[in-house]
XYZ file of C-alpha atoms in Angstrom:
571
model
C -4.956 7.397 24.323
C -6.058 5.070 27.610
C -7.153 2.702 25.317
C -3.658 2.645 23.437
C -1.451 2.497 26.928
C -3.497 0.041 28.332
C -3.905 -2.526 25.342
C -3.443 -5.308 26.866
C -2.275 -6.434 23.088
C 0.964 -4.516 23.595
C 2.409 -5.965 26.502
C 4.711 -8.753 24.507
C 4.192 -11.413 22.151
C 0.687 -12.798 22.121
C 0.238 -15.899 23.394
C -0.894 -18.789 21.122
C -4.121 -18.871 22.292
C -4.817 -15.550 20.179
C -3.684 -16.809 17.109
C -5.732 -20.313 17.457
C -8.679 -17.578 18.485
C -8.472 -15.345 15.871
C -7.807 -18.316 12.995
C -10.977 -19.998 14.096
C -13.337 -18.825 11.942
C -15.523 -17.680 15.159
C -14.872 -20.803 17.198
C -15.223 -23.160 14.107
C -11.845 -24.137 13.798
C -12.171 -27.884 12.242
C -14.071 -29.446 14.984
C -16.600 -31.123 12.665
C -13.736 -33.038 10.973
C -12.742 -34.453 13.803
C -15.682 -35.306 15.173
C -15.499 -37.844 11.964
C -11.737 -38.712 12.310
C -11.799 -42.515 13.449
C -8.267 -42.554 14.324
C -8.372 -40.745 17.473
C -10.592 -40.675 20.403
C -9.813 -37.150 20.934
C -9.132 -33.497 19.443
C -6.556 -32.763 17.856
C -4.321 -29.160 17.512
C -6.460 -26.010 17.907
C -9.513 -28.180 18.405
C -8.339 -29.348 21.777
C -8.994 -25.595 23.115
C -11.770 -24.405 21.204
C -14.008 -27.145 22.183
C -13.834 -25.188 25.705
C -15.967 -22.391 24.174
C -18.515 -24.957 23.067
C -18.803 -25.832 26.921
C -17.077 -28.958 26.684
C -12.904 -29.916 28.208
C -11.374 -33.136 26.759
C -10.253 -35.180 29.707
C -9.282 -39.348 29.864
C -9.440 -41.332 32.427
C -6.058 -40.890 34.279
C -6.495 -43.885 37.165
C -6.179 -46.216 33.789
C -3.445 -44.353 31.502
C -0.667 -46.269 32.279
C -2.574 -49.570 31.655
C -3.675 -48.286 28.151
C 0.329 -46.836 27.454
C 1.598 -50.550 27.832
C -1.120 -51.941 25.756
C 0.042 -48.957 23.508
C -3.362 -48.017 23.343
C -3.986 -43.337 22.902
C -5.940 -42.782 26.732
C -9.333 -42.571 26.709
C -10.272 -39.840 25.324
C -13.507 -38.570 26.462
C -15.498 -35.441 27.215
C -16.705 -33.419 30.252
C -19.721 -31.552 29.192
C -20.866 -28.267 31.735
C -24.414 -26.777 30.769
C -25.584 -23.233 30.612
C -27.905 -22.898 33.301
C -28.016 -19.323 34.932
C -29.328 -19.234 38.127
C -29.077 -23.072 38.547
C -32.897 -23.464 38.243
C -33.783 -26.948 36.038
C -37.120 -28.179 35.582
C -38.246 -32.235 36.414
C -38.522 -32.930 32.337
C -35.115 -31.586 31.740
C -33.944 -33.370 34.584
C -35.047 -36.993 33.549
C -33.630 -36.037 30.559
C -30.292 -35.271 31.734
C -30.766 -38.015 33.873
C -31.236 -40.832 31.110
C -28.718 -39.967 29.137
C -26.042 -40.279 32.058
C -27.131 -43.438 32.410
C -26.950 -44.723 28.938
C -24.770 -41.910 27.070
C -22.007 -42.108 29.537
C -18.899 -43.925 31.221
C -19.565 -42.806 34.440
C -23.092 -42.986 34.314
C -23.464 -39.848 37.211
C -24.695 -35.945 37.294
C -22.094 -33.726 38.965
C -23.372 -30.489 40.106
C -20.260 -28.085 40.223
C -19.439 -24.705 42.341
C -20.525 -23.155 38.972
C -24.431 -23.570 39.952
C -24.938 -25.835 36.579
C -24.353 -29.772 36.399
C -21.829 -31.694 33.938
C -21.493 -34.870 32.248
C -18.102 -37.252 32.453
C -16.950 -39.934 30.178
C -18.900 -38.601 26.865
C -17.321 -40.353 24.091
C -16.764 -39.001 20.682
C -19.355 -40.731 19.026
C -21.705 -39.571 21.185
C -20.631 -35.927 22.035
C -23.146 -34.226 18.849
C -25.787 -36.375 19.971
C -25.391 -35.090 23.734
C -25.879 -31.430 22.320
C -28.771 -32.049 20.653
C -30.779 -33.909 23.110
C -30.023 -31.102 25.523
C -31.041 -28.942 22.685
C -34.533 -30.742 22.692
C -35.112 -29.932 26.358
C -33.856 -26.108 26.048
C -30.121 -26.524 27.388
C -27.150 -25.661 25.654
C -23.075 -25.649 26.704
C -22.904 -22.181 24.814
C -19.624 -20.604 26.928
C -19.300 -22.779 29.966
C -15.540 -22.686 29.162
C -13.212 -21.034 27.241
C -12.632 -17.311 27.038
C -15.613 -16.227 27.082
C -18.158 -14.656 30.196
C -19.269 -18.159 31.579
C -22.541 -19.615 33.322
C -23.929 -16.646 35.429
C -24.691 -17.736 39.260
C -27.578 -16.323 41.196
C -28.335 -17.098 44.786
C -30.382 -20.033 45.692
C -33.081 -18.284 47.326
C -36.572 -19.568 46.920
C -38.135 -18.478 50.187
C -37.852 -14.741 49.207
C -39.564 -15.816 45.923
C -40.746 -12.429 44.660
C -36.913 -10.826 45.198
C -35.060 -14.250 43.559
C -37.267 -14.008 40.553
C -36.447 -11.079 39.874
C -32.526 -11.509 40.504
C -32.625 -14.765 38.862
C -34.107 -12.726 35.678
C -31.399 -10.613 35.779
C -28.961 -13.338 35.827
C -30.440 -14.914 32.491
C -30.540 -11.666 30.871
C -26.583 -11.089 31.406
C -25.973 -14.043 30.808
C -27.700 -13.593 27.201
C -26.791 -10.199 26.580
C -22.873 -11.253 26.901
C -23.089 -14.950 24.909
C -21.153 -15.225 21.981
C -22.836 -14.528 18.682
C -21.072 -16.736 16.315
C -23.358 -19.174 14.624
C -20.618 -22.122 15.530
C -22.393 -23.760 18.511
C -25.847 -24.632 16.223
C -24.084 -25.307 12.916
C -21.528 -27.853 14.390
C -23.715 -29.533 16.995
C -27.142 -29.057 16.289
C -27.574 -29.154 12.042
C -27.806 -25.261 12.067
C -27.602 -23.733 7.989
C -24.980 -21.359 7.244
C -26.043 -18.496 5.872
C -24.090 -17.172 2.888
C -22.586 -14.429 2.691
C -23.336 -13.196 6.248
C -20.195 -12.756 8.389
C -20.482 -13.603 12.036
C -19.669 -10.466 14.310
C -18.822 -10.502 17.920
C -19.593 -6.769 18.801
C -18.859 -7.260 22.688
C -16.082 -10.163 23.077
C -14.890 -9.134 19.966
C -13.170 -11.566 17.514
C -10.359 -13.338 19.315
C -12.918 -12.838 22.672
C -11.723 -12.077 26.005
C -8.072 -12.787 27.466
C -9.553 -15.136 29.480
C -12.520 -17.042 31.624
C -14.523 -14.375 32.891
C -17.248 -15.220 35.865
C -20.391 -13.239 36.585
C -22.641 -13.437 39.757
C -25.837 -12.148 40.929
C -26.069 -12.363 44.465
C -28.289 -11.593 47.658
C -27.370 -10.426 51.223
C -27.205 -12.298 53.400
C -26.029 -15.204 51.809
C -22.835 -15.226 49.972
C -23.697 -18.206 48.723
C -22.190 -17.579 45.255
C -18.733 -16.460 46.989
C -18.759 -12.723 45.210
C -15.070 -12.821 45.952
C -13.831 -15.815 43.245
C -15.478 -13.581 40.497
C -14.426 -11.274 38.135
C -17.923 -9.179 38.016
C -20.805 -9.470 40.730
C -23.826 -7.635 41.084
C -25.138 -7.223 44.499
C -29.136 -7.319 44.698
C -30.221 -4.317 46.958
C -33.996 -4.337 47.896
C -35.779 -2.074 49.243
C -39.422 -3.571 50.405
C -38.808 -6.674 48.794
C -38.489 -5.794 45.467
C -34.918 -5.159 43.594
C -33.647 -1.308 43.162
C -30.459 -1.784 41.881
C -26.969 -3.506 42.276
C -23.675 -2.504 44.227
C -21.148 -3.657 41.812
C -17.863 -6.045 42.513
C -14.955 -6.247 40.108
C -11.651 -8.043 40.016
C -12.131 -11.271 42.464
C -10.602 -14.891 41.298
C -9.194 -17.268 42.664
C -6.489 -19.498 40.866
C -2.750 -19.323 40.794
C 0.031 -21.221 39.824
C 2.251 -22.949 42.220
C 5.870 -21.200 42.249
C 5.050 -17.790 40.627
C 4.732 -15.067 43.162
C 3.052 -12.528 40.130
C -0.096 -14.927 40.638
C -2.247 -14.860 43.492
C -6.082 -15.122 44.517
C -7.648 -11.662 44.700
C -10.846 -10.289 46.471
C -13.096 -8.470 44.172
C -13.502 -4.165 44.387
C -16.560 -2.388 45.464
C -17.344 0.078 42.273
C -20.624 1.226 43.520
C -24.294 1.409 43.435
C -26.321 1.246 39.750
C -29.991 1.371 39.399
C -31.183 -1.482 37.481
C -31.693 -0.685 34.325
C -28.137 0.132 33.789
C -27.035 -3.618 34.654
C -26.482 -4.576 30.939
C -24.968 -1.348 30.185
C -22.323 -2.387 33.153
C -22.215 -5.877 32.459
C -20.956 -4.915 28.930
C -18.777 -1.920 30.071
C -16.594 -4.172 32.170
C -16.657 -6.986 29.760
C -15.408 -4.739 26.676
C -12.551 -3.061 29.134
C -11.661 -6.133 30.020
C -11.354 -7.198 26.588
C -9.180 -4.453 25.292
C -6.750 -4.163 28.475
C -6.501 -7.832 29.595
C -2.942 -8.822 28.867
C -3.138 -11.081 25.924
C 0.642 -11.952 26.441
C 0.520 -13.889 29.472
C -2.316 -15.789 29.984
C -1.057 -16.440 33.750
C -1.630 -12.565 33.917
C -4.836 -12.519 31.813
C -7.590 -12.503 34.673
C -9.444 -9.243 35.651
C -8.087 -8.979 38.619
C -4.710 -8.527 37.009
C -6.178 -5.625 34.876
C -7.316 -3.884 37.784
C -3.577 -4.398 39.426
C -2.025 -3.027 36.887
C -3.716 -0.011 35.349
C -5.116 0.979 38.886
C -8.755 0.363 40.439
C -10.390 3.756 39.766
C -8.866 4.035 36.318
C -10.551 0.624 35.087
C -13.581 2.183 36.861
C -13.610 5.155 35.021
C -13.002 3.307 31.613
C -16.096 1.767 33.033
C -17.988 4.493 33.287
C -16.679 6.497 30.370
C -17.893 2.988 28.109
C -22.007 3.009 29.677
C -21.946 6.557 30.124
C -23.042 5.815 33.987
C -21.416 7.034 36.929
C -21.224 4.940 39.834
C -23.186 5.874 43.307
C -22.001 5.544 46.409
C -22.510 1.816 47.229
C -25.743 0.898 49.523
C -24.870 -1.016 53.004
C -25.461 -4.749 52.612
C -24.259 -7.623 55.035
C -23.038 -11.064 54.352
C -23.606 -13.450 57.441
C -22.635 -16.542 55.987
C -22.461 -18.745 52.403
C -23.865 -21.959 53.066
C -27.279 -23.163 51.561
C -30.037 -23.482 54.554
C -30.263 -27.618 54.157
C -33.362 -28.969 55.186
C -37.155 -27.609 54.500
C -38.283 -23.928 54.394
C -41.011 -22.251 53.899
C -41.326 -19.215 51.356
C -43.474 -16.252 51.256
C -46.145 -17.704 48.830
C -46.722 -20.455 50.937
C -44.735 -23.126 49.026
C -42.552 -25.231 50.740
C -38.550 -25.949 49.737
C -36.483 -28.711 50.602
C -32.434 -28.361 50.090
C -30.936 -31.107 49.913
C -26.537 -31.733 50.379
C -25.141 -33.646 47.704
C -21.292 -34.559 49.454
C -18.735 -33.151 46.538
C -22.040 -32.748 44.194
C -22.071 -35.884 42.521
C -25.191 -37.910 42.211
C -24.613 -41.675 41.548
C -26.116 -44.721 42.590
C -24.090 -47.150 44.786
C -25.744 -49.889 47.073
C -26.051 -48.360 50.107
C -26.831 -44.804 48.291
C -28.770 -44.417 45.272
C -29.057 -40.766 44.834
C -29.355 -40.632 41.516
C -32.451 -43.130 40.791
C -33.810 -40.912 43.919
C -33.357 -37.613 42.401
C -35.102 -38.972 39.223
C -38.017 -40.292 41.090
C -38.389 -37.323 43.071
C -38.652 -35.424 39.258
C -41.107 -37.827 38.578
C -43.257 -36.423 40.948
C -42.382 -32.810 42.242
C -44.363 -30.334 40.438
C -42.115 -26.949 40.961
C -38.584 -26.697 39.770
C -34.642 -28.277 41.048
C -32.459 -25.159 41.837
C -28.878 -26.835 41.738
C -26.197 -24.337 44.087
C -23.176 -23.229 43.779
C -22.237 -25.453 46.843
C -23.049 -28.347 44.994
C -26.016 -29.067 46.765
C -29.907 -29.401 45.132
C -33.092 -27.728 46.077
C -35.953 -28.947 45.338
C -38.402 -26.089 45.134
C -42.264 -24.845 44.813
C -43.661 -27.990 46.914
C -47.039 -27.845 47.826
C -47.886 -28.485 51.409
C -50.090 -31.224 50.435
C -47.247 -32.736 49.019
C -44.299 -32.496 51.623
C -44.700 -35.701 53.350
C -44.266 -37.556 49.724
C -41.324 -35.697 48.725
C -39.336 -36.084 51.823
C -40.111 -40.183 51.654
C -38.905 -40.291 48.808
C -35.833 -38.591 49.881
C -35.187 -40.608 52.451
C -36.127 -43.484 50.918
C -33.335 -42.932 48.419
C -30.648 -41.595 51.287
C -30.784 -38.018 49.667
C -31.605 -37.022 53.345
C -29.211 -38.637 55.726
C -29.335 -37.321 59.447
C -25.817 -38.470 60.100
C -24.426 -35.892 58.119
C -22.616 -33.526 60.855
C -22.540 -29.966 60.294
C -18.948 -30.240 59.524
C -19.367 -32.174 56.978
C -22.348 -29.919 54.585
C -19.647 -27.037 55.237
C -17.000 -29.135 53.423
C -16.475 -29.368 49.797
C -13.667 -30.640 47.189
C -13.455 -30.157 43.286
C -13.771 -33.133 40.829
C -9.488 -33.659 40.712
C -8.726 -37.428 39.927
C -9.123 -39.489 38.012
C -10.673 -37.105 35.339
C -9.411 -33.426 35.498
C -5.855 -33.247 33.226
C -4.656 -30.180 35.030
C -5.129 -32.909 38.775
C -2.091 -33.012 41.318
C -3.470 -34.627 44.426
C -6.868 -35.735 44.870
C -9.827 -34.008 45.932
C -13.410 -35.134 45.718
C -12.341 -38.877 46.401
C -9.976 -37.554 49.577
C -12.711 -35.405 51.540
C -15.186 -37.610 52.498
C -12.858 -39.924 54.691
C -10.671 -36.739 55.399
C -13.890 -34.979 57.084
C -14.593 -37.675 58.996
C -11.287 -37.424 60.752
C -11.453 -33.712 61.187
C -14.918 -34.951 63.079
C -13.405 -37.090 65.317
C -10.833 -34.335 66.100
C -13.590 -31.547 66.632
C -15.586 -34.573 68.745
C -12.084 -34.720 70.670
C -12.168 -30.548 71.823
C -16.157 -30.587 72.026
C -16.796 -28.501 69.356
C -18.765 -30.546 67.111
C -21.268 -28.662 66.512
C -19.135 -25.690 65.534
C -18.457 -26.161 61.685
C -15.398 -24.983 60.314
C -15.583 -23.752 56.293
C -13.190 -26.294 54.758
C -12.260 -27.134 50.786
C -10.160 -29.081 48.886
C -8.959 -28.537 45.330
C -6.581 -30.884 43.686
C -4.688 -27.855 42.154
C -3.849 -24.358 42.565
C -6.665 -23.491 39.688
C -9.701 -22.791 41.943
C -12.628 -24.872 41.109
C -13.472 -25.926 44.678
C -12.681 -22.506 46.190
C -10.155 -23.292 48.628
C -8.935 -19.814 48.927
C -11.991 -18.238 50.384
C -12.436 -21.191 53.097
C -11.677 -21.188 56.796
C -9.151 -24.051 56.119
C -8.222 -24.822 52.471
C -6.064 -27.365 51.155
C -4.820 -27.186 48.110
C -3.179 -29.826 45.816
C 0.945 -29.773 45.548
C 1.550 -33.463 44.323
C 0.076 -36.730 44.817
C -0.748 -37.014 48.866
C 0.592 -33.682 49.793
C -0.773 -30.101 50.141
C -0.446 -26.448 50.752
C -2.482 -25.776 53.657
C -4.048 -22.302 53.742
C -5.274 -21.140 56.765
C -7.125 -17.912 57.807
C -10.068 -17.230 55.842
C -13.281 -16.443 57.044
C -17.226 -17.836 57.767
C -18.450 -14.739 55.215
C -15.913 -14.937 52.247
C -14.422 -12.066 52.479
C -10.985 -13.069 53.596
C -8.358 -14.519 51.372
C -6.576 -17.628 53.684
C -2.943 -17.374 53.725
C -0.201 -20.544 53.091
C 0.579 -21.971 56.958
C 2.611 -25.288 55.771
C 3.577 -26.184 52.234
C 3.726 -29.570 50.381
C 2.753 -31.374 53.497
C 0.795 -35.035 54.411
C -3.122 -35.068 55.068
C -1.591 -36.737 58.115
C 0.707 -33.913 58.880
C -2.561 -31.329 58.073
C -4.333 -33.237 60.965
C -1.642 -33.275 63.252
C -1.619 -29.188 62.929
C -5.783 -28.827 62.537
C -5.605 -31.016 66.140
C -3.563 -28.664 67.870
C -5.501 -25.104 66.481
C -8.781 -26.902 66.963
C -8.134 -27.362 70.463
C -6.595 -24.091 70.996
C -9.485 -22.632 69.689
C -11.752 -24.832 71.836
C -10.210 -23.466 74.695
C -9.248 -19.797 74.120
C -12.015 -18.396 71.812
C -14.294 -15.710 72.285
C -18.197 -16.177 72.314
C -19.239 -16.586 68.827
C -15.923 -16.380 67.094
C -15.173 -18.593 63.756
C -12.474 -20.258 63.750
C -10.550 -18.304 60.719
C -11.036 -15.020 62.792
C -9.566 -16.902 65.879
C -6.432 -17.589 63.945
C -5.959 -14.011 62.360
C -6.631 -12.519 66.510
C -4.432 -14.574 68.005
C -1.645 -14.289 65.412
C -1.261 -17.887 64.153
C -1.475 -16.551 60.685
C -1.890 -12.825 59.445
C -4.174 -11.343 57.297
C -4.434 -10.687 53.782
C -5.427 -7.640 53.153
C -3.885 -6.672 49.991
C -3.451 -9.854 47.784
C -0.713 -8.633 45.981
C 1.362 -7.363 48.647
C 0.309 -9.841 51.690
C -0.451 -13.152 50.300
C 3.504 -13.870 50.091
C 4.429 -11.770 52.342
């Protein structure tokens, strides 16, 4: 009966993202025609969405649309490709490899790494999309359910110098992150040659056949660094230790982040605490909360189709008990942990086997080479070289980990040599981060990665200005209300309202536990500095010892707290 009220298949008319689902032959729809179709650049009907599920978003190149319109030329079409990469770990080989064909394979010719812990390709054209897939295949990636409906790359802290503990988390990550794939056969018989075999229907026994109502996001993470932000996913699984070595997980549910400008029944949402599991429940869990989630997400509105929105409307302890009732595990009391801050620790450290670490910030993630900065050619003769593994992060920044003392001094040369080390950075700036937004992302209303750099460097001068410098403030940018750069779990977060202009949210905190709240709507970057001059220097002046600057603004009333997102946010 539960299952019945809650169907989140009777709530209305499905929306057509069902029917394109469930007609698609298990994600087949007719991609492989079009990938032959010479009259188009791009997908066309269904195809356009369930190319997302193969890990790829079509995109064209929006700073030259117009130009193509009068020429009455179609955009150019094109593909962003994200890999599967749990954990973010990636070997030297498969990095020269990813490397090489950036450079020759596409239009951009860079690596981005993303807040997703895995790195993506821009500008893939059509012709060469298959191709892409199966030279990552060579090197053991794939773009299995980096998009789409589907549970999507699974982040795990970036934490080499507790090796023994992050091996074992990072383990855990890959082994949700197989356990809830997608079992169709679509991904190798479309993109990598793969035989059908006759007259053996593909089954989907957890995401079921039209898969989940929407993106789902999964997270391993470990105290004390948030670095993962447990609060913009929909399931997390906090690593508790005890001596070093992993006991079990307290368990988060229902965090996300997006929204839609203008409609009040959308919101960000911090995740719930369900409790502590011993480990060798996790997959039980993983698939408990994946399967509830598949049967009660609303499948009428996909606005309303997140987890969080489940847990909203049938109730917190009654999606926990489906929970439950599905592994046939009860939940323990949760075990104390502490988050102290989300940032990657840039610069070298040293781990407990005696291996050395070197994280380096990548500004917005993207590795390119330009004259005075040729990160990319660096990174790839670093991978040359290093004999351990890369561990991207879900701040967009790059470890390079497992060095050998003997070879530190070579390593950071070549770093420097290259500008992947730059001592000008401030601290402001490696606490600052934007999404991709213009030119290539469709869904784009201001910009974003192209805006923060210069934007940082005026909130420097202004922080220079009330002598507080070296007091970093957690600050994002996202060119829309969607999420990607996780505005709405950052100190200060600006978020994209039309070209030039932003929301700016104030109020969150240094931990990520804080949802910011709208201060000013649809206003200047000019008009955001004017208002981050005057709270800067009242917090210069008035704070207490130690305080961040989001909990100065939620003491001293400037903005109030969110404590419930669905009741405060708007409030």
């Amino acid at each position: 009966m539960s299952e019945q009220k809650f169907a989140g298949d009777t709530l209305g008319p499905l929306a057509d993202n069902e029917r394109l689902k469930d007609d698609s032959n298990f994600l087949r729809g007719t991609i492989s025609e079009d990938l032959t179709n010479p009259i188009t650049g791009g997908f066309t009907d269904d195809n356009f969405q369930l190319i997302r599920f193969h890990g790829m978003y079509q995109q064209d190149d929006r700073d030259i649309r117009a130009e193509r319109q009068k020429q009455k030329l179609e955009p150019l079409h094109n593909v962003m490709l994200r890999a599967r990469m749990p954990g973010g770990i990636i070997s030297p080989e498969q990095w020269l490899a990813i490397d090489r064909f950036a450079k020759e394979n596409t239009l951009y010719g860079s690596i981005r790494l993303t807040t997703r812990q895995t790195f993506q390709f821009h500008g893939v054209l059509k012709p060469n999309i298959k191709m892409m897939h199966q030279i990552l295949n060579k090197y053991g990636i794939d773009a299995i359910a980096t998009a789409g409906d589907v549970n999507r790359n699974v982040l795990c802290t970036s934490n080499p110098v507790e090796s023994e503990l992050h091996q074992q988390a990072y383990d855990w990550a890959k082994r949700i992150s197989e356990h809830l794939l997608p079992k169709t056969r679509a991904y190798a018989e479309i993109w990598l040659d793969g035989e059908k075999v006759e007259g053996k229907q593909d089954d989907e026994p957890i995401l079921g056949k039209r898969y989940l109502p929407r993106k789902f996001k999964t997270t391993v993470v470990i105290p004390p660094q948030n670095d993962v932000d447990v609060h913009a996913n929909d399931l997390n699984f906090v690593a508790i230790a005890e001596k070093g070595q992993l006991v079990g997980f307290n368990v988060l549910v229902g965090g996300g982040l997006a929204m839609t400008h203008g409609d009040t029944s959308t919101y960000p949402r911090r995740a719930d605490d369900f409790g502590f599991i011993p480990l060798e429940h996790t997959l039980k869990i993983a698939e408990a909360v994946v399967t509830t989630q598949r049967d009660w997400g609303n499948r009428s509105n996909r606005k309303n189709a997140k987890t969080k929105y489940t847990l909203d409307r049938v109730g917190v302890e009654t999606f926990k008990a489906e929970v439950e009732k599905r592994a046939g595990v009860s939940f323990a009391p949760s075990r104390p942990y502490t988050f102290t801050g989300r940032g990657d620790r840039l610069g070298w450290t040293k781990g407990i086997d005696g291996k050395y670490h070197l994280a380096l910030f990548i500004e917005n993630g993207r590795l390119r080479d330009t004259p005075e900065k040729p990160l990319k050619t660096g990174m790839a003769e670093i991978a040359k070289v290093h004999q351990g593994d890369f561990r991207m992060t879900a701040n967009q920044n790059l470890i390079i980990a497992g060095i050998p003392e003997a070879q530190k001094d070579q390593i950071e040369a070549l770093a420097r040599r290259y500008r992947l080390i730059d001592d000008a950075h401030s601290v402001q700036r490696t606490n600052s981060m934007a999404c991709v937004s213009f030119p290539t992302c469709p869904l784009a209303m201001a910009e974003a990665e192209r805006f923060l750099p210069d934007f940082v460097t005026q909130v420097e001068k202004i922080q220079q200005k009330h002598q507080v410098q070296d007091d970093p403030i957690v600050l994002r940018v996202t060119g829309c209300p969607n999420g990607c750069g996780r505005a709405m779990l950052s100190e200060v977060g600006l978020v994209g309202k039309a070209p030039g202009r932003y929301n700016l949210h104030l109020g969150g905190n240094w931990e990520g536990t804080r949802i910011p709240k709208m201060y000013k709507e649809n206003i200047t970057d000019q008009e955001i500095l004017a208002e981050l001059d005057t709270l800067i220097g009242r917090w210069a002046r008035e704070r207490q010892e130690g305080e961040h600057f989001g909990d100065f603004l939620i003491r001293t009333d400037v903005i109030a707290p969110v404590h419930v997102s669905k009741r405060d946010f708007y409030a």
